[in-house]
mmCIF file of C-alpha atoms in Angstrom:
data_model
loop_
_atom_site.group_PDB
_atom_site.id
_atom_site.type_symbol
_atom_site.label_atom_id
_atom_site.label_comp_id
_atom_site.label_asym_id
_atom_site.label_seq_id
_atom_site.Cartn_x
_atom_site.Cartn_y
_atom_site.Cartn_z
ATOM 1 C CA MET P 1 5.609 9.930 8.112
ATOM 2 C CA ALA P 2 8.755 7.986 7.334
ATOM 3 C CA HIS P 3 11.208 7.218 10.118
ATOM 4 C CA PRO P 4 14.955 7.673 9.614
ATOM 5 C CA SER P 5 16.595 5.127 7.276
ATOM 6 C CA GLN P 6 13.200 3.658 6.374
ATOM 7 C CA LEU P 7 13.309 1.578 3.191
ATOM 8 C CA GLY P 8 9.804 0.132 3.053
ATOM 9 C CA PHE P 9 6.430 1.762 2.558
ATOM 10 C CA GLN P 10 4.676 3.743 5.250
ATOM 11 C CA ASP P 11 1.565 2.227 6.846
ATOM 12 C CA ALA P 12 -1.460 2.458 4.588
ATOM 13 C CA THR P 13 -4.093 5.051 5.346
ATOM 14 C CA SER P 14 -6.403 4.450 2.420
ATOM 15 C CA PRO P 15 -7.903 1.249 0.981
ATOM 16 C CA VAL P 16 -6.000 1.744 -2.285
ATOM 17 C CA MET P 17 -2.682 1.949 -0.465
ATOM 18 C CA GLU P 18 -3.564 -1.225 1.460
ATOM 19 C CA GLU P 19 -4.072 -2.994 -1.860
ATOM 20 C CA LEU P 20 -0.774 -1.632 -3.127
ATOM 21 C CA LEU P 21 1.009 -2.927 -0.024
ATOM 22 C CA HIS P 22 -0.467 -6.399 -0.506
ATOM 23 C CA PHE P 23 0.548 -6.393 -4.161
ATOM 24 C CA HIS P 24 4.035 -5.308 -3.210
ATOM 25 C CA ASP P 25 4.321 -8.172 -0.696
ATOM 26 C CA HIS P 26 3.122 -10.630 -3.352
ATOM 27 C CA THR P 27 5.611 -9.404 -5.943
ATOM 28 C CA LEU P 28 8.445 -9.225 -3.429
ATOM 29 C CA MET P 29 7.965 -12.875 -2.502
ATOM 30 C CA ILE P 30 8.148 -13.819 -6.206
ATOM 31 C CA VAL P 31 11.290 -11.717 -6.633
ATOM 32 C CA PHE P 32 12.820 -13.321 -3.534
ATOM 33 C CA LEU P 33 12.175 -16.816 -4.872
ATOM 34 C CA ILE P 34 13.636 -15.958 -8.278
ATOM 35 C CA SER P 35 16.726 -14.495 -6.588
ATOM 36 C CA THR P 36 17.104 -17.637 -4.478
ATOM 37 C CA LEU P 37 16.795 -19.792 -7.594
ATOM 38 C CA VAL P 38 19.446 -17.786 -9.430
ATOM 39 C CA LEU P 39 21.754 -17.927 -6.425
ATOM 40 C CA TYR P 40 21.330 -21.690 -6.193
ATOM 41 C CA ILE P 41 21.998 -22.146 -9.911
ATOM 42 C CA ILE P 42 25.144 -20.025 -9.696
ATOM 43 C CA ILE P 43 26.447 -22.089 -6.783
ATOM 44 C CA ALA P 44 25.588 -25.306 -8.629
ATOM 45 C CA MET P 45 27.336 -24.140 -11.815
ATOM 46 C CA VAL P 46 30.436 -23.061 -9.944
ATOM 47 C CA THR P 47 30.786 -26.250 -7.913
ATOM 48 C CA THR P 48 29.984 -28.884 -10.535
ATOM 49 C CA LYS P 49 32.637 -31.125 -12.041
ATOM 50 C CA LEU P 50 30.414 -32.055 -15.013
ATOM 51 C CA THR P 51 31.372 -30.545 -18.350
ATOM 52 C CA ASN P 52 30.035 -31.261 -21.830
ATOM 53 C CA LYS P 53 31.433 -29.296 -24.706
ATOM 54 C CA PHE P 54 29.134 -30.877 -27.281
ATOM 55 C CA ILE P 55 25.610 -30.024 -26.169
ATOM 56 C CA LEU P 56 23.573 -29.072 -29.206
ATOM 57 C CA ASP P 57 19.969 -28.602 -28.142
ATOM 58 C CA SER P 58 17.829 -29.432 -25.159
ATOM 59 C CA GLN P 59 14.151 -29.091 -25.809
ATOM 60 C CA GLU P 60 13.003 -29.783 -22.268
ATOM 61 C CA ILE P 61 14.891 -27.024 -20.512
ATOM 62 C CA GLU P 62 14.122 -24.569 -23.304
ATOM 63 C CA ILE P 63 10.414 -25.243 -22.790
ATOM 64 C CA ILE P 64 10.767 -24.859 -19.020
ATOM 65 C CA TRP P 65 12.612 -21.582 -19.138
ATOM 66 C CA THR P 66 10.134 -20.178 -21.635
ATOM 67 C CA LEU P 67 6.924 -21.243 -19.922
ATOM 68 C CA LEU P 68 7.992 -20.559 -16.352
ATOM 69 C CA PRO P 69 8.796 -16.845 -16.841
ATOM 70 C CA ALA P 70 5.556 -16.452 -18.810
ATOM 71 C CA MET P 71 3.578 -17.925 -15.907
ATOM 72 C CA ILE P 72 5.412 -15.763 -13.399
ATOM 73 C CA LEU P 73 4.658 -12.644 -15.411
ATOM 74 C CA ILE P 74 0.965 -13.550 -15.602
ATOM 75 C CA LEU P 75 0.998 -14.120 -11.829
ATOM 76 C CA ILE P 76 2.326 -10.593 -11.360
ATOM 77 C CA ALA P 77 0.294 -8.904 -14.105
ATOM 78 C CA LEU P 78 -3.185 -10.034 -13.022
ATOM 79 C CA PRO P 79 -3.153 -8.451 -9.528
ATOM 80 C CA SER P 80 -1.371 -5.437 -10.984
ATOM 81 C CA LEU P 81 -4.087 -4.795 -13.559
ATOM 82 C CA ARG P 82 -6.751 -5.359 -10.924
ATOM 83 C CA ILE P 83 -5.294 -2.604 -8.767
ATOM 84 C CA LEU P 84 -4.783 -0.351 -11.771
ATOM 85 C CA TYR P 85 -8.480 -0.468 -12.617
ATOM 86 C CA LEU P 86 -9.442 -0.236 -8.944
ATOM 87 C CA MET P 87 -7.509 3.041 -8.697
ATOM 88 C CA ASP P 88 -9.370 4.406 -11.711
ATOM 89 C CA GLU P 89 -12.838 3.704 -10.384
ATOM 90 C CA ILE P 90 -15.129 6.698 -10.394
ATOM 91 C CA SER P 91 -16.410 7.386 -6.896
ATOM 92 C CA ASN P 92 -19.082 9.837 -5.839
ATOM 93 C CA SER P 93 -16.946 12.201 -3.855
ATOM 94 C CA HIS P 94 -18.451 14.075 -0.922
ATOM 95 C CA LEU P 95 -15.884 16.836 -1.088
ATOM 96 C CA THR P 96 -13.706 18.401 -3.772
ATOM 97 C CA ILE P 97 -10.508 20.240 -2.909
ATOM 98 C CA LYS P 98 -8.373 22.145 -5.368
ATOM 99 C CA THR P 99 -4.630 22.012 -4.812
ATOM 100 C CA ILE P 100 -2.440 24.511 -6.613
ATOM 101 C CA GLY P 101 1.328 24.251 -6.649
ATOM 102 C CA HIS P 102 3.331 27.442 -6.513
ATOM 103 C CA GLN P 103 6.996 28.251 -6.137
ATOM 104 C CA TRP P 104 7.365 27.215 -3.342
ATOM 105 C CA TYR P 105 4.192 26.428 -1.437
ATOM 106 C CA TRP P 106 0.847 24.746 -1.922
ATOM 107 C CA SER P 107 -2.517 26.475 -1.807
ATOM 108 C CA TYR P 108 -5.794 24.724 -1.088
ATOM 109 C CA GLU P 109 -9.300 25.760 -2.088
ATOM 110 C CA TYR P 110 -12.493 24.328 -0.628
ATOM 111 C CA THR P 111 -15.178 25.813 -2.850
ATOM 112 C CA ASP P 112 -18.009 23.275 -2.664
ATOM 113 C CA TYR P 113 -20.170 25.239 -0.262
ATOM 114 C CA GLU P 114 -18.348 28.360 0.866
ATOM 115 C CA ASN P 115 -15.010 29.730 -0.309
ATOM 116 C CA ILE P 116 -12.177 28.579 1.936
ATOM 117 C CA THR P 117 -8.770 29.330 0.489
ATOM 118 C CA PHE P 118 -5.414 29.241 2.218
ATOM 119 C CA ASP P 119 -1.721 28.810 1.509
ATOM 120 C CA SER P 120 0.444 26.171 3.106
ATOM 121 C CA TYR P 121 4.058 27.170 3.681
ATOM 122 C CA MET P 122 6.705 24.991 5.250
ATOM 123 C CA THR P 123 7.442 25.827 8.881
ATOM 124 C CA PRO P 124 11.073 27.012 9.013
ATOM 125 C CA THR P 125 13.366 24.870 11.159
ATOM 126 C CA GLN P 126 14.004 27.633 13.666
ATOM 127 C CA ASP P 127 10.251 28.043 14.255
ATOM 128 C CA LEU P 128 9.526 24.379 14.976
ATOM 129 C CA MET P 129 7.995 23.426 18.321
ATOM 130 C CA PRO P 130 9.429 20.421 20.216
ATOM 131 C CA GLY P 131 8.150 17.199 18.657
ATOM 132 C CA GLN P 132 7.493 18.680 15.230
ATOM 133 C CA PHE P 133 9.182 17.277 12.153
ATOM 134 C CA ARG P 134 11.899 19.151 10.287
ATOM 135 C CA LEU P 135 11.105 20.051 6.645
ATOM 136 C CA LEU P 136 7.672 18.417 6.911
ATOM 137 C CA GLU P 137 5.492 20.703 9.004
ATOM 138 C CA THR P 138 3.417 23.472 7.475
ATOM 139 C CA ASP P 139 1.625 26.480 8.860
ATOM 140 C CA HIS P 140 -1.756 25.320 7.516
ATOM 141 C CA ARG P 141 -2.759 21.705 7.033
ATOM 142 C CA MET P 142 -5.178 20.380 4.453
ATOM 143 C CA VAL P 143 -7.994 19.075 6.655
ATOM 144 C CA VAL P 144 -10.248 16.355 5.292
ATOM 145 C CA PRO P 145 -13.075 14.343 6.866
ATOM 146 C CA MET P 146 -12.168 10.719 7.470
ATOM 147 C CA GLU P 147 -14.038 7.808 5.859
ATOM 148 C CA SER P 148 -15.410 10.204 3.257
ATOM 149 C CA PRO P 149 -14.567 9.990 -0.472
ATOM 150 C CA THR P 150 -12.612 13.119 -1.322
ATOM 151 C CA ARG P 151 -11.657 14.399 -4.755
ATOM 152 C CA ILE P 152 -8.472 16.408 -5.277
ATOM 153 C CA LEU P 153 -7.989 18.568 -8.356
ATOM 154 C CA VAL P 154 -4.301 19.292 -8.763
ATOM 155 C CA SER P 155 -2.836 22.081 -10.823
ATOM 156 C CA ALA P 156 0.053 24.501 -10.766
ATOM 157 C CA ASP P 157 0.513 28.201 -11.068
ATOM 158 C CA ASP P 158 3.989 28.431 -12.548
ATOM 159 C CA VAL P 159 6.118 25.323 -13.124
ATOM 160 C CA LEU P 160 5.608 21.596 -12.744
ATOM 161 C CA HIS P 161 5.042 20.323 -9.224
ATOM 162 C CA SER P 162 3.702 17.030 -7.901
ATOM 163 C CA TRP P 163 1.328 16.486 -4.995
ATOM 164 C CA ALA P 164 2.287 13.308 -3.183
ATOM 165 C CA VAL P 165 1.241 11.700 0.102
ATOM 166 C CA PRO P 166 2.844 8.234 0.382
ATOM 167 C CA SER P 167 0.609 6.816 3.109
ATOM 168 C CA LEU P 168 -2.480 7.582 1.009
ATOM 169 C CA GLY P 169 -0.839 6.086 -2.068
ATOM 170 C CA ILE P 170 -1.251 9.299 -4.024
ATOM 171 C CA LYS P 171 1.081 11.107 -6.362
ATOM 172 C CA MET P 172 -0.335 13.459 -8.975
ATOM 173 C CA ASP P 173 1.540 15.888 -11.173
ATOM 174 C CA ALA P 174 0.612 19.539 -10.935
ATOM 175 C CA VAL P 175 0.838 20.929 -14.454
ATOM 176 C CA PRO P 176 0.207 24.598 -15.283
ATOM 177 C CA GLY P 177 -2.937 24.960 -17.341
ATOM 178 C CA ARG P 178 -4.129 21.427 -16.590
ATOM 179 C CA LEU P 179 -6.425 19.917 -13.978
ATOM 180 C CA ASN P 180 -5.470 16.453 -12.787
ATOM 181 C CA GLN P 181 -7.962 14.585 -10.677
ATOM 182 C CA THR P 182 -7.402 11.984 -8.010
ATOM 183 C CA ALA P 183 -9.575 10.660 -5.211
ATOM 184 C CA PHE P 184 -9.034 8.969 -1.898
ATOM 185 C CA ILE P 185 -10.731 7.830 1.294
ATOM 186 C CA VAL P 186 -8.863 8.224 4.566
ATOM 187 C CA SER P 187 -9.586 5.181 6.726
ATOM 188 C CA ARG P 188 -8.378 6.511 10.050
ATOM 189 C CA PRO P 189 -7.803 9.899 11.703
ATOM 190 C CA GLY P 190 -4.302 11.277 11.816
ATOM 191 C CA VAL P 191 -1.732 13.541 10.234
ATOM 192 C CA TYR P 192 -0.078 12.390 7.006
ATOM 193 C CA TYR P 193 2.951 13.952 5.390
ATOM 194 C CA GLY P 194 4.182 14.227 1.843
ATOM 195 C CA GLN P 195 6.593 16.292 -0.190
ATOM 196 C CA CYS P 196 6.639 17.927 -3.612
ATOM 197 C CA SER P 197 7.687 15.232 -6.076
ATOM 198 C CA GLU P 198 8.652 17.153 -9.213
ATOM 199 C CA ILE P 199 11.720 19.359 -9.404
ATOM 200 C CA CYS P 200 10.503 22.922 -9.390
ATOM 201 C CA GLY P 201 13.370 25.172 -8.461
ATOM 202 C CA ALA P 202 15.530 26.153 -5.547
ATOM 203 C CA ASN P 203 13.059 25.294 -2.780
ATOM 204 C CA HIS P 204 11.597 22.140 -4.299
ATOM 205 C CA SER P 205 12.554 20.194 -1.165
ATOM 206 C CA PHE P 206 10.921 22.762 1.096
ATOM 207 C CA MET P 207 7.272 22.729 0.104
ATOM 208 C CA PRO P 208 5.763 19.827 2.018
ATOM 209 C CA ILE P 209 2.176 18.610 2.134
ATOM 210 C CA VAL P 210 0.328 17.839 5.354
ATOM 211 C CA VAL P 211 -3.075 16.160 5.327
ATOM 212 C CA GLU P 212 -5.019 16.044 8.582
ATOM 213 C CA ALA P 213 -7.920 13.595 8.670
ATOM 214 C CA VAL P 214 -10.544 14.253 11.335
ATOM 215 C CA PRO P 215 -14.091 13.077 12.039
ATOM 216 C CA LEU P 216 -16.754 14.987 10.124
ATOM 217 C CA LYS P 217 -17.890 17.007 13.132
ATOM 218 C CA TYR P 218 -14.386 18.382 13.667
ATOM 219 C CA PHE P 219 -14.062 19.066 9.953
ATOM 220 C CA GLU P 220 -17.248 21.174 10.121
ATOM 221 C CA ASP P 221 -15.882 23.033 13.147
ATOM 222 C CA TRP P 222 -12.604 23.653 11.342
ATOM 223 C CA SER P 223 -14.290 24.973 8.205
ATOM 224 C CA SER P 224 -16.471 27.305 10.289
ATOM 225 C CA LEU P 225 -13.332 28.587 11.975
ATOM 226 C CA MET P 226 -11.597 29.109 8.638
ATOM 227 C CA LEU P 227 -14.580 31.063 7.346
ATOM 228 C CA GLN P 228 -14.547 33.302 10.410
ATOM 229 C CA ASP P 229 -10.834 33.967 10.040
ATOM 230 C CA ALA P 230 -11.205 34.824 6.350
ATOM 231 C CA MET W 15 2.204 6.636 11.364
ATOM 232 C CA ALA W 16 4.732 3.966 10.562
ATOM 233 C CA GLU W 17 7.162 5.068 13.223
ATOM 234 C CA GLU W 18 4.646 4.399 15.994
ATOM 235 C CA ASP W 19 5.062 0.696 15.226
ATOM 236 C CA GLU W 20 8.836 1.054 15.325
ATOM 237 C CA GLY W 21 8.953 1.571 19.087
ATOM 238 C CA SER W 22 11.012 -1.572 19.559
ATOM 239 C CA PRO W 23 14.693 -1.405 18.569
ATOM 240 C CA ASN W 24 14.101 -4.381 16.238
ATOM 241 C CA LYS W 25 14.700 -3.249 12.673
ATOM 242 C CA GLY W 26 13.308 -6.364 11.011
ATOM 243 C CA PHE W 27 15.131 -9.296 9.504
ATOM 244 C CA LYS W 28 15.524 -9.220 5.728
ATOM 245 C CA LEU W 29 16.319 -12.390 3.815
ATOM 246 C CA LEU W 30 18.722 -11.667 0.953
ATOM 247 C CA GLY W 31 18.393 -8.043 2.017
ATOM 248 C CA ILE W 32 14.905 -7.703 0.504
ATOM 249 C CA LEU W 33 12.306 -9.889 2.187
ATOM 250 C CA ASP W 34 11.449 -8.605 5.657
ATOM 251 C CA VAL W 35 10.064 -11.785 7.206
ATOM 252 C CA GLN W 36 9.082 -10.022 10.411
ATOM 253 C CA ARG W 37 6.904 -7.336 8.847
ATOM 254 C CA ILE W 38 5.325 -8.997 5.815
ATOM 255 C CA PRO W 39 2.282 -11.113 6.795
ATOM 256 C CA CYS W 40 2.597 -14.814 5.907
ATOM 257 C CA SER W 41 6.262 -14.513 4.864
ATOM 258 C CA ARG W 42 7.721 -16.026 8.025
ATOM 259 C CA GLU W 43 5.354 -19.000 7.899
ATOM 260 C CA ALA W 44 5.989 -19.502 4.177
ATOM 261 C CA ILE W 45 9.782 -19.512 4.598
ATOM 262 C CA LEU W 46 9.625 -21.870 7.594
ATOM 263 C CA HIS W 47 7.295 -24.247 5.784
ATOM 264 C CA GLY W 48 9.587 -24.036 2.782
ATOM 265 C CA ALA W 49 12.616 -24.878 4.872
ATOM 266 C CA GLY W 50 10.806 -27.860 6.360
ATOM 267 C CA GLY W 51 9.571 -29.036 2.998
ATOM 268 C CA SER W 52 13.033 -28.660 1.524
ATOM 269 C CA LEU W 53 14.597 -30.708 4.288
ATOM 270 C CA ALA W 54 11.964 -33.403 4.031
ATOM 271 C CA ALA W 55 12.134 -33.673 0.234
ATOM 272 C CA GLY W 56 15.925 -33.691 0.145
ATOM 273 C CA MET W 57 16.294 -36.228 2.905
ATOM 274 C CA LEU W 58 13.674 -38.569 1.441
ATOM 275 C CA TYR W 59 15.266 -38.430 -2.008
ATOM 276 C CA PHE W 60 18.695 -39.079 -0.554
ATOM 277 C CA LEU W 61 17.459 -42.002 1.518
ATOM 278 C CA ALA W 62 15.856 -43.441 -1.602
ATOM 279 C CA THR W 63 18.694 -42.894 -4.075
ATOM 280 C CA SER W 64 21.862 -41.942 -2.131
ATOM 281 C CA ARG W 65 22.574 -39.276 -4.756
ATOM 282 C CA VAL W 66 23.920 -36.261 -2.889
ATOM 283 C CA ARG W 67 23.944 -33.587 -5.530
ATOM 284 C CA ARG W 68 20.554 -34.498 -6.941
ATOM 285 C CA SER W 69 19.140 -34.548 -3.397
ATOM 286 C CA PHE W 70 20.135 -30.922 -2.996
ATOM 287 C CA ASP W 71 18.380 -30.111 -6.262
ATOM 288 C CA VAL W 72 15.247 -31.933 -5.132
ATOM 289 C CA GLY W 73 15.441 -30.219 -1.763
ATOM 290 C CA PHE W 74 15.624 -26.843 -3.423
ATOM 291 C CA ALA W 75 12.665 -27.654 -5.663
ATOM 292 C CA GLY W 76 10.786 -28.709 -2.544
ATOM 293 C CA PHE W 77 11.646 -25.382 -0.934
ATOM 294 C CA MET W 78 10.257 -23.426 -3.891
ATOM 295 C CA ILE W 79 7.049 -25.433 -4.130
ATOM 296 C CA THR W 80 6.360 -25.501 -0.389
ATOM 297 C CA THR W 81 7.107 -21.808 0.045
ATOM 298 C CA LEU W 82 4.862 -20.811 -2.838
ATOM 299 C CA GLY W 83 2.073 -23.120 -1.738
ATOM 300 C CA SER W 84 2.168 -21.950 1.894
ATOM 301 C CA TRP W 85 2.419 -18.313 0.803
ATOM 302 C CA PHE W 86 -0.606 -18.392 -1.488
ATOM 303 C CA TYR W 87 -2.701 -20.418 0.948
ATOM 304 C CA CYS W 88 -1.961 -17.967 3.766
ATOM 305 C CA ARG W 89 -2.532 -14.883 1.603
ATOM 306 C CA ILE W 90 -5.859 -16.173 0.269
ATOM 307 C CA SER W 91 -7.019 -17.007 3.819
ATOM 308 C CA ASN W 92 -6.051 -13.533 4.990
ATOM 309 C CA ALA W 93 -7.856 -11.947 2.047
ATOM 310 C CA LYS W 94 -11.031 -13.904 2.908
ATOM 311 C CA LEU W 95 -10.749 -12.778 6.536
ATOM 312 C CA ARG W 96 -10.389 -9.160 5.422
ATOM 313 C CA VAL W 97 -13.525 -9.408 3.284
ATOM 314 C CA GLN W 98 -15.438 -10.884 6.237
ATOM 315 C CA GLN W 99 -14.092 -8.109 8.450
ATOM 316 C CA ARG W 100 -15.394 -5.493 6.041
ATOM 317 C CA PHE W 101 -18.836 -7.114 5.999
ATOM 318 C CA LEU W 102 -18.862 -7.184 9.803
ATOM 319 C CA GLN W 103 -17.854 -3.539 10.045
ATOM 320 C CA GLU W 104 -20.557 -2.588 7.566
ATOM 321 C CA GLY W 105 -23.096 -4.628 9.525
ATOM 322 C CA ILE W 106 -22.144 -3.017 12.830
ATOM 323 C CA LYS W 107 -22.377 0.434 11.271
ATOM 324 C CA ASN W 108 -25.776 -0.367 9.757
ATOM 325 C CA LYS W 109 -27.037 -1.776 13.043
ATOM 326 C CA VAL W 110 -26.164 1.454 14.836
ATOM 327 C CA VAL W 111 -27.729 3.588 12.117
ATOM 328 C CA TYR W 112 -30.924 1.576 11.683
ATOM 329 C CA GLU W 113 -31.512 0.597 15.315
ATOM 330 C CA GLY W 114 -35.083 1.292 16.358
ATOM 331 C CA THR W 115 -36.259 2.005 12.833
ATOM 332 C CA VAL W 116 -38.241 -0.063 10.377
ATOM 333 C CA LEU W 117 -35.002 -1.189 8.720
ATOM 334 C CA ASP W 118 -33.531 -2.662 11.913
ATOM 335 C CA PRO W 119 -32.360 -6.172 10.873
ATOM 336 C CA THR W 120 -32.666 -7.483 14.450
ATOM 337 C CA LYS W 121 -36.258 -6.335 14.823
ATOM 338 C CA LYS W 122 -38.636 -9.291 14.712
ATOM 339 C CA PRO W 123 -41.778 -8.691 12.651
ATOM 340 C CA LYS W 124 -44.873 -8.444 14.851
ATOM 341 C CA PRO W 125 -47.532 -11.050 14.061
ATOM 342 C CA GLU W 126 -50.468 -9.371 12.356
ATOM 343 C CA ALA W 127 -53.429 -8.846 14.664
ATOM 344 C CA PRO W 128 -56.593 -10.691 13.476
ATOM 345 C CA SER W 129 -59.071 -8.299 11.884
ATOM 346 C CA ALA W 130 -62.127 -7.497 13.919
ATOM 347 C CA PRO W 131 -65.350 -9.281 12.849
ATOM 348 C CA PRO W 132 -67.807 -7.043 10.948
#
C-alpha cells in the first residue's frame, strides 16, 4: 500500500507494473533533462548583454529545435508502444475471477470449478485491529495464487465503478451491462490494496479492494474453506 | 509493500523536485557522470579559448550528453542482467521439476551397451 505523503509509484508486484516503472524512470530522466535545459536557457537569456533587434531568420537553430523534439518524442514513444502491446497480450489464464462493483462494495465470483461467491465490504474504522489500515481493509480479500496468470472480468451492478490495484498496475472500469477483461500475474506473495477509481456516490471512497496472493497450495486450502462455509 | 522499504527516515533526494536520485536505478550514476563530464568539457574549452560564457554553454552540453550516455548505458546493462536473471530462474525451476527424469539437463547420456553377438 502507499505510505503517507507518498508521491511515487508503489513497488511493482507484477511484470507489467515493473515494465511501467522502468518506462516511467526513462521518461522522467528525459523530462528532467528538458527542464534543466529550459532552466539554463532562461538564466542565459536573463543574464546576457547581447541584443540584436534585426534578426530575420536562422535556419540552423530552427532545424535543431524541430529535429530534437521529434527525436525525443520517438525516444519516448517506442518504449511506450512496446508496453502498450505487451499489456494487451493474450495469456492462457489459469483462473478467471469475476469482479462486480456495487454501491458500495465489491463482490467476487470464482466459478471455474465450483461456485465461490462473496462480498467484500470495507472494515469500518472502529472495527479495525491494531496494525490494520484505515479505509483500506475489507472483511473478505480476493485471494489469488501467485505466479499464475489470472483473468479478471470486471463489471458493475448499478453505476460506474473502477477496479484498481496500483501495485499490480491494473485499473479497469466497471460498467453496468459490460464485461471488461484484464489479466495479471502476481510475482510474489503478499497483500495488495486498491480503491474504487470512478466516482459512484456517497461512499465511493469507502469501497476498497484487497488482493491476497498466496502459493497455490494455500489457495486450494482457502477455496476448500470457502466452499465449506458457503 | 512500498512502505517496508521506507524504514529509514530518508525520504529521498529529488533534483528539481522530480528526479529521485536515490530511488531510481542508474540516476545517481548518470547525474554524477554528467556533472563530471560537464566540468571536464567546460574547463577544457575555457583553457583552450578563454571564453567564459561559451565555456558554460559547452559545459552544459557536456552535461546533457554525458548524462544521457551514462543513463542509457546503465539502463541497457541492467535490462540485460534482468533477462539473464529470468533465464536463470527458469533454469533453476526446470532443474527442480525435471530432476531424475529423462528430461534432466544435467543427466549425462549413458553410452549404449554393445549388442550381444548372435
